[in-house]
PDB file of C-alpha atoms in Angstrom:
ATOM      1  CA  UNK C   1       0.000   0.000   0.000  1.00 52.00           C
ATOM      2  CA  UNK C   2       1.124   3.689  -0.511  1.00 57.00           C
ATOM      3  CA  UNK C   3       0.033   5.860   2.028  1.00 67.00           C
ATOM      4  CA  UNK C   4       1.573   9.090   1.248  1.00 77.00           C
ATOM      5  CA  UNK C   5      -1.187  10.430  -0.301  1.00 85.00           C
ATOM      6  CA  UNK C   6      -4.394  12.601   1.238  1.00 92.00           C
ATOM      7  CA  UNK C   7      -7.732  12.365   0.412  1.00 94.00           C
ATOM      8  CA  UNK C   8      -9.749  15.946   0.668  1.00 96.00           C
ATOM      9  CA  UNK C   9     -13.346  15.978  -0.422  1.00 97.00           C
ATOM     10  CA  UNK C  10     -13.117  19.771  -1.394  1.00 96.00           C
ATOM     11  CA  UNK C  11     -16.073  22.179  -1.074  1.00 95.00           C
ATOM     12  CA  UNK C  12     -16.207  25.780  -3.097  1.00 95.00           C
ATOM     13  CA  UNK C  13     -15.685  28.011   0.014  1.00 96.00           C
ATOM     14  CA  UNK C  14     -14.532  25.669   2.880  1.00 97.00           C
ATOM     15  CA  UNK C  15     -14.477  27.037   6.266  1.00 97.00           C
ATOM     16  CA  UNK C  16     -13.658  23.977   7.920  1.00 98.00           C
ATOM     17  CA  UNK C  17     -11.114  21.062   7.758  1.00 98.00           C
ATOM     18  CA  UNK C  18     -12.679  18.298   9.505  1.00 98.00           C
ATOM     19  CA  UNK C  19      -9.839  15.297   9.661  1.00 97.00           C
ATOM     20  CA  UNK C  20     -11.550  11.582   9.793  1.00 96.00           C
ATOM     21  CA  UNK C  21      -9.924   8.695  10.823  1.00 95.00           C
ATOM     22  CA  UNK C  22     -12.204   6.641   8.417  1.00 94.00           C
ATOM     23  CA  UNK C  23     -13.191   7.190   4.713  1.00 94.00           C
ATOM     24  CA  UNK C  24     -17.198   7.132   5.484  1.00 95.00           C
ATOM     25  CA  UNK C  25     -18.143  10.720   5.518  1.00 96.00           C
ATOM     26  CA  UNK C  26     -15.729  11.402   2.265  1.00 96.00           C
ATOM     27  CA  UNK C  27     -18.428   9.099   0.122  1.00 96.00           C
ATOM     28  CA  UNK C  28     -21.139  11.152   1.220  1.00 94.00           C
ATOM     29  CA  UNK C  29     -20.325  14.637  -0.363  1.00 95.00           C
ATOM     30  CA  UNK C  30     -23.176  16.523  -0.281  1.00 96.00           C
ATOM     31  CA  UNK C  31     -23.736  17.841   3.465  1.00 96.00           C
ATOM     32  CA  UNK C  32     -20.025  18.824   4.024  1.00 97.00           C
ATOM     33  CA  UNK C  33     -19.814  20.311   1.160  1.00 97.00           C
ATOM     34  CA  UNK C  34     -23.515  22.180   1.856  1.00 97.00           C
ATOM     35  CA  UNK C  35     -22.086  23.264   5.015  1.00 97.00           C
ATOM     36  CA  UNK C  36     -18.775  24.379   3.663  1.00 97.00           C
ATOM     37  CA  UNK C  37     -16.476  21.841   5.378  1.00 98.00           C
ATOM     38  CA  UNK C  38     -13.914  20.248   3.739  1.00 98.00           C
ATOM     39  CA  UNK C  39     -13.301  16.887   4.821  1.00 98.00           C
ATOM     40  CA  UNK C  40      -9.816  14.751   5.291  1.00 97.00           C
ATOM     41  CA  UNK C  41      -8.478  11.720   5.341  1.00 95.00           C
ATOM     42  CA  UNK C  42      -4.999  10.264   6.497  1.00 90.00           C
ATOM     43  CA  UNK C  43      -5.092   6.741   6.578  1.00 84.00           C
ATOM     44  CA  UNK C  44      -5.799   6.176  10.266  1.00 82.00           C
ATOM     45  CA  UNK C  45      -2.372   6.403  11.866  1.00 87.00           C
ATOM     46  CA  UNK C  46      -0.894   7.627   8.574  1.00 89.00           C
ATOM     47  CA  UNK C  47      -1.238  10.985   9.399  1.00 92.00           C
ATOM     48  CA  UNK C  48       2.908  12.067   8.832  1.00 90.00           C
ATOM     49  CA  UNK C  49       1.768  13.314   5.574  1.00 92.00           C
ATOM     50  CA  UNK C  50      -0.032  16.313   7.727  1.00 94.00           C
ATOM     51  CA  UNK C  51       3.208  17.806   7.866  1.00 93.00           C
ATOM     52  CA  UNK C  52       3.519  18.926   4.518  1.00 92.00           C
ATOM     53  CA  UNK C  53      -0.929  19.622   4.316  1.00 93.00           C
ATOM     54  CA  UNK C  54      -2.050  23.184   3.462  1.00 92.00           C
ATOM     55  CA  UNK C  55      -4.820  24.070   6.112  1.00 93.00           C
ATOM     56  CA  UNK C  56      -5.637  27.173   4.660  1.00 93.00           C
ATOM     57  CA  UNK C  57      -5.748  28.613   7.859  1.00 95.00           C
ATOM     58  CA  UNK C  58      -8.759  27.131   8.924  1.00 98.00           C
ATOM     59  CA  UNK C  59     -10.166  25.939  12.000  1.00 98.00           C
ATOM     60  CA  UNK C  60      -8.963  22.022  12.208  1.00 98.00           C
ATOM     61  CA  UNK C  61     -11.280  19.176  13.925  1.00 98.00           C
ATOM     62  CA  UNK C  62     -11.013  15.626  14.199  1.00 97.00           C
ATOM     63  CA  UNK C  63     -13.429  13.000  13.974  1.00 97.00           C
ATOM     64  CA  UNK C  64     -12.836   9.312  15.068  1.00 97.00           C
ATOM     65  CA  UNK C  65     -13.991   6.570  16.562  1.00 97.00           C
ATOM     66  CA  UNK C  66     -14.363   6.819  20.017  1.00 98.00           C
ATOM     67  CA  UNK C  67     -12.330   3.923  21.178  1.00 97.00           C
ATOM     68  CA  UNK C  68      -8.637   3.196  22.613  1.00 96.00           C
ATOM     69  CA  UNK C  69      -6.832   3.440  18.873  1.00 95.00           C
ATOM     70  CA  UNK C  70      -9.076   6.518  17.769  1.00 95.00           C
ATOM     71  CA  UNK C  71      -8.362   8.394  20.807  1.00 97.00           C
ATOM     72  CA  UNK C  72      -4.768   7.180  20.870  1.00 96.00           C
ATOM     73  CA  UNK C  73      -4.555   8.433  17.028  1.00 95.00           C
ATOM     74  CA  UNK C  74      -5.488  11.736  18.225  1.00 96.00           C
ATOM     75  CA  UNK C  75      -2.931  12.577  20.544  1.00 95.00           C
ATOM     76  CA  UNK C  76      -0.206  11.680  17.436  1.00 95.00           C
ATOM     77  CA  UNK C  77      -2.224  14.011  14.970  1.00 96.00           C
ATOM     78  CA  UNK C  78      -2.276  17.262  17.591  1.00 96.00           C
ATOM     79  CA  UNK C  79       1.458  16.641  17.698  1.00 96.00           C
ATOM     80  CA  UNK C  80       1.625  17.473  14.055  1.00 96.00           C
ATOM     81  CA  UNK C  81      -1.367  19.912  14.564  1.00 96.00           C
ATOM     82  CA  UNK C  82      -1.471  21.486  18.029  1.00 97.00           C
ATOM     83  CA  UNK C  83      -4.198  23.796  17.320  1.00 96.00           C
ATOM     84  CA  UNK C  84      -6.780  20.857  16.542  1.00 97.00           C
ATOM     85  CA  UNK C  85      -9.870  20.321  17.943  1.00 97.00           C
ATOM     86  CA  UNK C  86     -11.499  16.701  19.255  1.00 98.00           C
ATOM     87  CA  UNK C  87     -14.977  16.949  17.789  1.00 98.00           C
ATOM     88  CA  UNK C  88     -17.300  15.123  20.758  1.00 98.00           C
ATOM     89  CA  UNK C  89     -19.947  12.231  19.801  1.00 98.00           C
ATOM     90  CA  UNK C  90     -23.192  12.347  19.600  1.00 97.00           C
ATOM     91  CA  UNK C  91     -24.119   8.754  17.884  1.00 97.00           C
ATOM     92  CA  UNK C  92     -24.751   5.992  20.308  1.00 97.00           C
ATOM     93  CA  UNK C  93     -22.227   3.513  21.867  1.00 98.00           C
ATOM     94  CA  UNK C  94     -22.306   0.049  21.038  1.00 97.00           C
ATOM     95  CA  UNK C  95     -20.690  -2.865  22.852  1.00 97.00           C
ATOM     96  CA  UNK C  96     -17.483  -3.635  22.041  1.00 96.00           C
ATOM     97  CA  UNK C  97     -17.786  -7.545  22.543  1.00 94.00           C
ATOM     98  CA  UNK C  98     -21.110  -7.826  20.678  1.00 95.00           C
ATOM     99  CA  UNK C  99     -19.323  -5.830  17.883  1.00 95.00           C
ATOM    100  CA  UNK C 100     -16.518  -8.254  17.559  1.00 94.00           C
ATOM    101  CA  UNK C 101     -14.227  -5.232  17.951  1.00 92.00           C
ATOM    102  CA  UNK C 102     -10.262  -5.034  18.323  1.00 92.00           C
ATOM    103  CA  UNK C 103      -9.806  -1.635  19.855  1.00 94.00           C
ATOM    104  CA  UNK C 104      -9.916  -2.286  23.552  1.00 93.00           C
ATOM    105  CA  UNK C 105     -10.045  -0.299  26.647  1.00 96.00           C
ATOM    106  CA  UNK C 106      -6.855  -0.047  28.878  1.00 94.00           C
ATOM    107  CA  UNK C 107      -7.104  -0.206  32.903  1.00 91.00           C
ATOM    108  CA  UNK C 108     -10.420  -0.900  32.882  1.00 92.00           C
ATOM    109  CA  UNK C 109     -10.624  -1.501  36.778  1.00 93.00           C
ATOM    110  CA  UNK C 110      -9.499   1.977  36.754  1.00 95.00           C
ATOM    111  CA  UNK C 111     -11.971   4.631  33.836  1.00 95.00           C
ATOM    112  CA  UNK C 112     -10.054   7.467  35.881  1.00 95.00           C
ATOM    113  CA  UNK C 113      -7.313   7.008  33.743  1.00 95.00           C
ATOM    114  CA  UNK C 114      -8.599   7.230  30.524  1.00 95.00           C
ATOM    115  CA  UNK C 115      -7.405   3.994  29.460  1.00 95.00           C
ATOM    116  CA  UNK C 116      -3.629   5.310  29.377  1.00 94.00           C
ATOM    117  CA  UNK C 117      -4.970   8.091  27.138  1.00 96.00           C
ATOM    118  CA  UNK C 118      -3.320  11.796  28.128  1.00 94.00           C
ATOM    119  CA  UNK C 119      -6.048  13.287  30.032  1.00 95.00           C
ATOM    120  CA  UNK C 120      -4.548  16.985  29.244  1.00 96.00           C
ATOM    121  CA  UNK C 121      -6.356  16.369  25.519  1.00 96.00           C
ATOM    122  CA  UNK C 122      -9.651  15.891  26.363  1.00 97.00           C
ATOM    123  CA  UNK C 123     -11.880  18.585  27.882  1.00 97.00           C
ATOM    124  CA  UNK C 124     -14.144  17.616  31.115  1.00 97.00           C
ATOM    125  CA  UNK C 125     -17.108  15.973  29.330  1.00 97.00           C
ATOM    126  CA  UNK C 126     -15.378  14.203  26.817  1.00 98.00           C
ATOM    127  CA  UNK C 127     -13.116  12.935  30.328  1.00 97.00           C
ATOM    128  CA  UNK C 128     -16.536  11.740  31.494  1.00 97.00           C
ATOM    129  CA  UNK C 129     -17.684  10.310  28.172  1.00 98.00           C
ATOM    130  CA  UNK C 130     -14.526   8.136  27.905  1.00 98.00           C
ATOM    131  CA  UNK C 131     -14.540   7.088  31.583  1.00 97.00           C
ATOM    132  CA  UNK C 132     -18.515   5.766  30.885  1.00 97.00           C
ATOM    133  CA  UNK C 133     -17.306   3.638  27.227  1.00 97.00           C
ATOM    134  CA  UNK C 134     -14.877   2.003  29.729  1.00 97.00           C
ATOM    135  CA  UNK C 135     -17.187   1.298  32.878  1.00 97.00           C
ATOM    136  CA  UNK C 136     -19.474  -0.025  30.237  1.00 97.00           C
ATOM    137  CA  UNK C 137     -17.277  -1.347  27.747  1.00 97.00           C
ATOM    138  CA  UNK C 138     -18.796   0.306  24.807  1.00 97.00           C
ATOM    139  CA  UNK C 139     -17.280   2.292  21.624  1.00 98.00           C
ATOM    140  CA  UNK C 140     -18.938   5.225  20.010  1.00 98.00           C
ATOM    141  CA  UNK C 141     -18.562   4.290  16.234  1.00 97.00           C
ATOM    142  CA  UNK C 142     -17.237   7.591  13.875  1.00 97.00           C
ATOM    143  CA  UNK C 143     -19.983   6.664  11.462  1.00 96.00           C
ATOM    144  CA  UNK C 144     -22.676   6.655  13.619  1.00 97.00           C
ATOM    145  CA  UNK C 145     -22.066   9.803  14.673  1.00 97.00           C
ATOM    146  CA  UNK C 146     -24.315  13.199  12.992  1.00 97.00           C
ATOM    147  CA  UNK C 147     -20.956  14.987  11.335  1.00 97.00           C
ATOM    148  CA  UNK C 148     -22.927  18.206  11.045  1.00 97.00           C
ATOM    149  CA  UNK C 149     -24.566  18.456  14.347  1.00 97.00           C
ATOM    150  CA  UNK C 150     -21.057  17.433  16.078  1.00 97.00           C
ATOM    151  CA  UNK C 151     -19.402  20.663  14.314  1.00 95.00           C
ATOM    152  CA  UNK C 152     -22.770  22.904  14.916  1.00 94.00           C
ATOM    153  CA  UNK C 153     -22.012  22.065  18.495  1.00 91.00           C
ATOM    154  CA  UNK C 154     -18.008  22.289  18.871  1.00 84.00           C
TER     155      UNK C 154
END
């Protein structure tokens, strides 16, 4: 695979970046592009090419699953892009067990501690929000998630 490459959905007046871990909003043009958001993507943890990407100087969000390897992904992007911003959830967790899924939490005897996660990234609710996916053992999906109502209320 060659991941040096990024894939923008571009808009005509964009006043937004949003970065997604996953491809799923980028095949659905038509609201970010309504809403004048340009959308991103890296590759998941492929994100070194973001050190050479043209933000325009727009405001910079990220949207990702809400599980260990999302979160963790984060921290490694707002090293290459201090300024961005964590957009918060608003789909609806799902278990992780049921879902068969490979991101799990971290000290889970201990939510507090955000799963190894550097608590200085998050702000107070989305603290909260990760210490309840642990207690319950539940992920918040990216695509489940309302892209346009999370950046009508960031």
């Amino acid at each position: 695979r060659d991941f040096q490459y990024l894939y923008v959905l571009h808009c005509d007046t964009p006043k937004a970046i949003v970065l997604c871990e996953n491809l799923y909003f980028l095949k659905m043009p038509e609201k970010p592009r309504k809403n004048n958001i340009e959308l991103w993507y890296a590759g998941g943890r492929n994100i070194e090419k973001l050190n050479y990407a043209d933000r325009k100087d727009l405001p910079t969000f990220y949207c990702c699953d809400w599980d260990h390897d999302g979160l963790d992904i984060f921290k490694s992007v707002k090293s290459i892009i201090p300024e961005i911003i964590l957009l918060t959830p608003n789909g609806k967790p799902k278990d992780i067990i049921k879902t068969e899924h490979r991101s799990l939490w971290r000290n889970t005897e201990s939510p507090a501690l955000l799963s190894g996660l550097s608590s200085d990234l998050f702000s107070a609710d989305q603290k909260q929000l990760i210490e309840q996916l642990i207690l319950d053992n539940t992920w918040i999906v990216e695509e489940s998630n309302d892209l346009i109502a999370m950046m009508q209320s960031s």
